PDB file of C-alpha atoms in Angstrom:
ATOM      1  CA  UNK A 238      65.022  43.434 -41.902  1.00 75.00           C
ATOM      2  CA  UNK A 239      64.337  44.939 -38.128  1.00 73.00           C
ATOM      3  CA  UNK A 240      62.689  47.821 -39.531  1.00 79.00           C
ATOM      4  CA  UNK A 241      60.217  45.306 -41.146  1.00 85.00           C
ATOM      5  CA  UNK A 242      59.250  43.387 -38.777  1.00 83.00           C
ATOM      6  CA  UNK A 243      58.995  46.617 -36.758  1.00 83.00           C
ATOM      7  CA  UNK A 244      56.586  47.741 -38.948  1.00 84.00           C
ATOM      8  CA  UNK A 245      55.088  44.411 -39.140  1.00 86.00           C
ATOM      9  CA  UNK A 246      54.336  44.093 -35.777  1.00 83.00           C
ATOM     10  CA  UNK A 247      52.795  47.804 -35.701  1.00 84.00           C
ATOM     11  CA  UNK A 248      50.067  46.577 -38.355  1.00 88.00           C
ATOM     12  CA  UNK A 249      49.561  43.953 -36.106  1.00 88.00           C
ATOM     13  CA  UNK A 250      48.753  45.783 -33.062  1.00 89.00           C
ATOM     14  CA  UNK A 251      46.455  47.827 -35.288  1.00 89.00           C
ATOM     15  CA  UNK A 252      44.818  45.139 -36.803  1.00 91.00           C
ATOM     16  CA  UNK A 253      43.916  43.566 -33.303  1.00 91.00           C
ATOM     17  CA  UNK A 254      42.453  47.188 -32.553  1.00 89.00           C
ATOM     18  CA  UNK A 255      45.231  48.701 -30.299  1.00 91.00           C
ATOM     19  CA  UNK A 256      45.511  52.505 -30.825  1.00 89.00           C
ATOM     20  CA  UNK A 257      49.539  52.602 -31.113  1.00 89.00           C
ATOM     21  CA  UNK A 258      51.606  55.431 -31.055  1.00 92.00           C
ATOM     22  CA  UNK A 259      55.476  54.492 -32.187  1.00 89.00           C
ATOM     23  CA  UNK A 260      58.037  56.223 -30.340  1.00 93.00           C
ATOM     24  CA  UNK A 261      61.764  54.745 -31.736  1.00 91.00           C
ATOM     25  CA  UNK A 262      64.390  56.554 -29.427  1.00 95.00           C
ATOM     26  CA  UNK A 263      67.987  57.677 -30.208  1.00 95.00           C
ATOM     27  CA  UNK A 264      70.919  55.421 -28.046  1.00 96.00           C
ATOM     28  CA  UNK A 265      71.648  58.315 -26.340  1.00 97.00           C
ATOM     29  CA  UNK A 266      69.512  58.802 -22.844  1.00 97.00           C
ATOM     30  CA  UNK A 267      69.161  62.450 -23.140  1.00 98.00           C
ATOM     31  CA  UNK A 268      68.001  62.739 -26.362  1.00 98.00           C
ATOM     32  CA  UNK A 269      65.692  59.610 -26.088  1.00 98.00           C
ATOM     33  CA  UNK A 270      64.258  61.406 -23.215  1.00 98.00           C
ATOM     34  CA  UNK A 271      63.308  64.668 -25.293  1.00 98.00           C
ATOM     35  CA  UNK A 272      61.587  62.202 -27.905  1.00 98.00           C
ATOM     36  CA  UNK A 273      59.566  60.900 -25.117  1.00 98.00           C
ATOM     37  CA  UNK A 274      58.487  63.816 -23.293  1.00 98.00           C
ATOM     38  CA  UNK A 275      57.439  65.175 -26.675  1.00 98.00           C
ATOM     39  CA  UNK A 276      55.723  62.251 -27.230  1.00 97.00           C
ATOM     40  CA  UNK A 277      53.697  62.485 -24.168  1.00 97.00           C
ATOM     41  CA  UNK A 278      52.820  66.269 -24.444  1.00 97.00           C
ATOM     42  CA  UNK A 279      51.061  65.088 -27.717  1.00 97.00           C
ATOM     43  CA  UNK A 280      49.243  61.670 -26.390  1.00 95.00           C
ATOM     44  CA  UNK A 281      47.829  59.943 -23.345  1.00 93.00           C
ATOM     45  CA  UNK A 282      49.191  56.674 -22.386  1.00 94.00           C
ATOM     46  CA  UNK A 283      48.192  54.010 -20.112  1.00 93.00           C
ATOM     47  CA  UNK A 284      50.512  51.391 -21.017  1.00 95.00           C
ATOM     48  CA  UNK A 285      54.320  51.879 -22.894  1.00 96.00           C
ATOM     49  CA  UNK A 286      56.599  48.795 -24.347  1.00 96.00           C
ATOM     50  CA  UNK A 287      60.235  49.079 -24.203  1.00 96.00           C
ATOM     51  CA  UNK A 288      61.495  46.738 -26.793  1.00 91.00           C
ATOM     52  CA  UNK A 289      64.041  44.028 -26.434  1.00 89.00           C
ATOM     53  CA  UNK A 290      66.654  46.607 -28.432  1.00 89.00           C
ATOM     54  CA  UNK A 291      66.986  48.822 -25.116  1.00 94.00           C
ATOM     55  CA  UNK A 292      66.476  46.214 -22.517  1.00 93.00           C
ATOM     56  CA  UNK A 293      69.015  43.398 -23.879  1.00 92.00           C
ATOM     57  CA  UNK A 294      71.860  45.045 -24.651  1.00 94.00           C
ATOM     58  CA  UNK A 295      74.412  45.468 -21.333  1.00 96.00           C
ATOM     59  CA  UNK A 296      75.692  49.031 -23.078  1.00 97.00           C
ATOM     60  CA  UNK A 297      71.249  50.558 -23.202  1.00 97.00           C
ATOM     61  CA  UNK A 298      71.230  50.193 -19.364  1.00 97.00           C
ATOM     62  CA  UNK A 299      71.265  53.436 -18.985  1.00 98.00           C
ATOM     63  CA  UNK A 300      69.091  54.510 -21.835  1.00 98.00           C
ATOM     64  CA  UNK A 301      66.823  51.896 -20.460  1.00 98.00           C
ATOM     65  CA  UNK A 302      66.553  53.188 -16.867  1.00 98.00           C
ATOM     66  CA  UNK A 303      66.365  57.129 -18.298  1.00 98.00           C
ATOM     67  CA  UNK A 304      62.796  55.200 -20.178  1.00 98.00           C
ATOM     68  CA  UNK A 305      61.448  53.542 -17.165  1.00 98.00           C
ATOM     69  CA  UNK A 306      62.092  56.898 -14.757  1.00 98.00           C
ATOM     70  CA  UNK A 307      60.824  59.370 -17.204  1.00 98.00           C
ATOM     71  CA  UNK A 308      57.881  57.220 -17.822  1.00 98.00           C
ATOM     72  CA  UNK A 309      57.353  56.533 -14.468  1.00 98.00           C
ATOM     73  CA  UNK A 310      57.418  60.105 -13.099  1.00 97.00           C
ATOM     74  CA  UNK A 311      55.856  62.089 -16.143  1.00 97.00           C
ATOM     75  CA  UNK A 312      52.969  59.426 -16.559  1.00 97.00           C
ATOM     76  CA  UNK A 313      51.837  58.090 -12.879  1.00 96.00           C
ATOM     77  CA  UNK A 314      50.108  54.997 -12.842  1.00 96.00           C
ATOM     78  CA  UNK A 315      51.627  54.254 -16.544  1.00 97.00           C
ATOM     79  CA  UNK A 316      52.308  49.827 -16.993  1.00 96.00           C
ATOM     80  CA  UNK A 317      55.373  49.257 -18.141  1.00 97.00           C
ATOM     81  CA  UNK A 318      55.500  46.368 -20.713  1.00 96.00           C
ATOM     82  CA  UNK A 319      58.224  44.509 -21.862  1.00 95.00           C
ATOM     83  CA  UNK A 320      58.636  42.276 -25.372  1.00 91.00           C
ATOM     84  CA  UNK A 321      60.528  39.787 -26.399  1.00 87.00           C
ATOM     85  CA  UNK A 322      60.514  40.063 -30.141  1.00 85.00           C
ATOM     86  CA  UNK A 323      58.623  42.844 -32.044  1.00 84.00           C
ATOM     87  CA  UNK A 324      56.152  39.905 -33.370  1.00 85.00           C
ATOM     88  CA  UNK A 325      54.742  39.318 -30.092  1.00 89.00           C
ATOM     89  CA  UNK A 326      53.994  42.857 -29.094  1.00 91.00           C
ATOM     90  CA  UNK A 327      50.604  42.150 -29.046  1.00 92.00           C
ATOM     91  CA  UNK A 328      50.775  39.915 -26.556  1.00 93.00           C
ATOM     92  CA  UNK A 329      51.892  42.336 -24.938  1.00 93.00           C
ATOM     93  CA  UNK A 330      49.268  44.682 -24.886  1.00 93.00           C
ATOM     94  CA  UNK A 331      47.055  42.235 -24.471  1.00 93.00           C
ATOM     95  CA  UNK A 332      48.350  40.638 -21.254  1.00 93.00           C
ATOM     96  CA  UNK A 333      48.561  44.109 -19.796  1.00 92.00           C
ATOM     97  CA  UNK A 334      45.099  45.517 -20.851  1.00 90.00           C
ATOM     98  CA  UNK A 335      42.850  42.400 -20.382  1.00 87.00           C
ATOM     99  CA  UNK A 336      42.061  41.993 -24.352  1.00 84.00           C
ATOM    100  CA  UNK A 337      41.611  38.591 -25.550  1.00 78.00           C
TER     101      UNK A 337
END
């Protein structure tokens, strides 16, 4: 059921006309880190959302701080956004980039 709405909210970031790259991440820090520095050897990125699945959970703290630093260092100037549910993603993106 995650993995649909996951998806779901993908198509709708799409459908509103965001250019989305989707970057899921292992639990463990060091390897989530690898996925996301290969990720950003292969794109540009102004803005990155760390979902509700890292942030919530006491046990992803540090998976969520390895994010926010290698983000943060690799990508200067990157905005950070943060979602509540995958459905609202694009409010996300929206409040961040200035699309209505």
């Amino acid at each position: 059921m995650l993995t649909a709405r996951l998806e779901a909210g993908n198509a709708a970031l799409r459908e509103a006309g965001f250019d989305v790259v989707w970057c899921p991440v292992e639990p463990s820090p060091d390897q989530a880190e690898e996925t996301v520095r290969e990720h950003l050897r292969e794109h540009r990125f102004g803005l990155a959302v760390i979902g509700g699945g890292v942030r919530l959970f006491p046990e992803y703290t540090p998976l969520f701080e390895r994010l926010v630093n290698v983000l943060t260092e690799a990508v200067p100037g990157i905005r950070l956004g943060f979602n509540t549910d995958p459905g609202n993603t694009v409010d996300v993106l929206r409040r961040w980039t200035g699309t209505p």
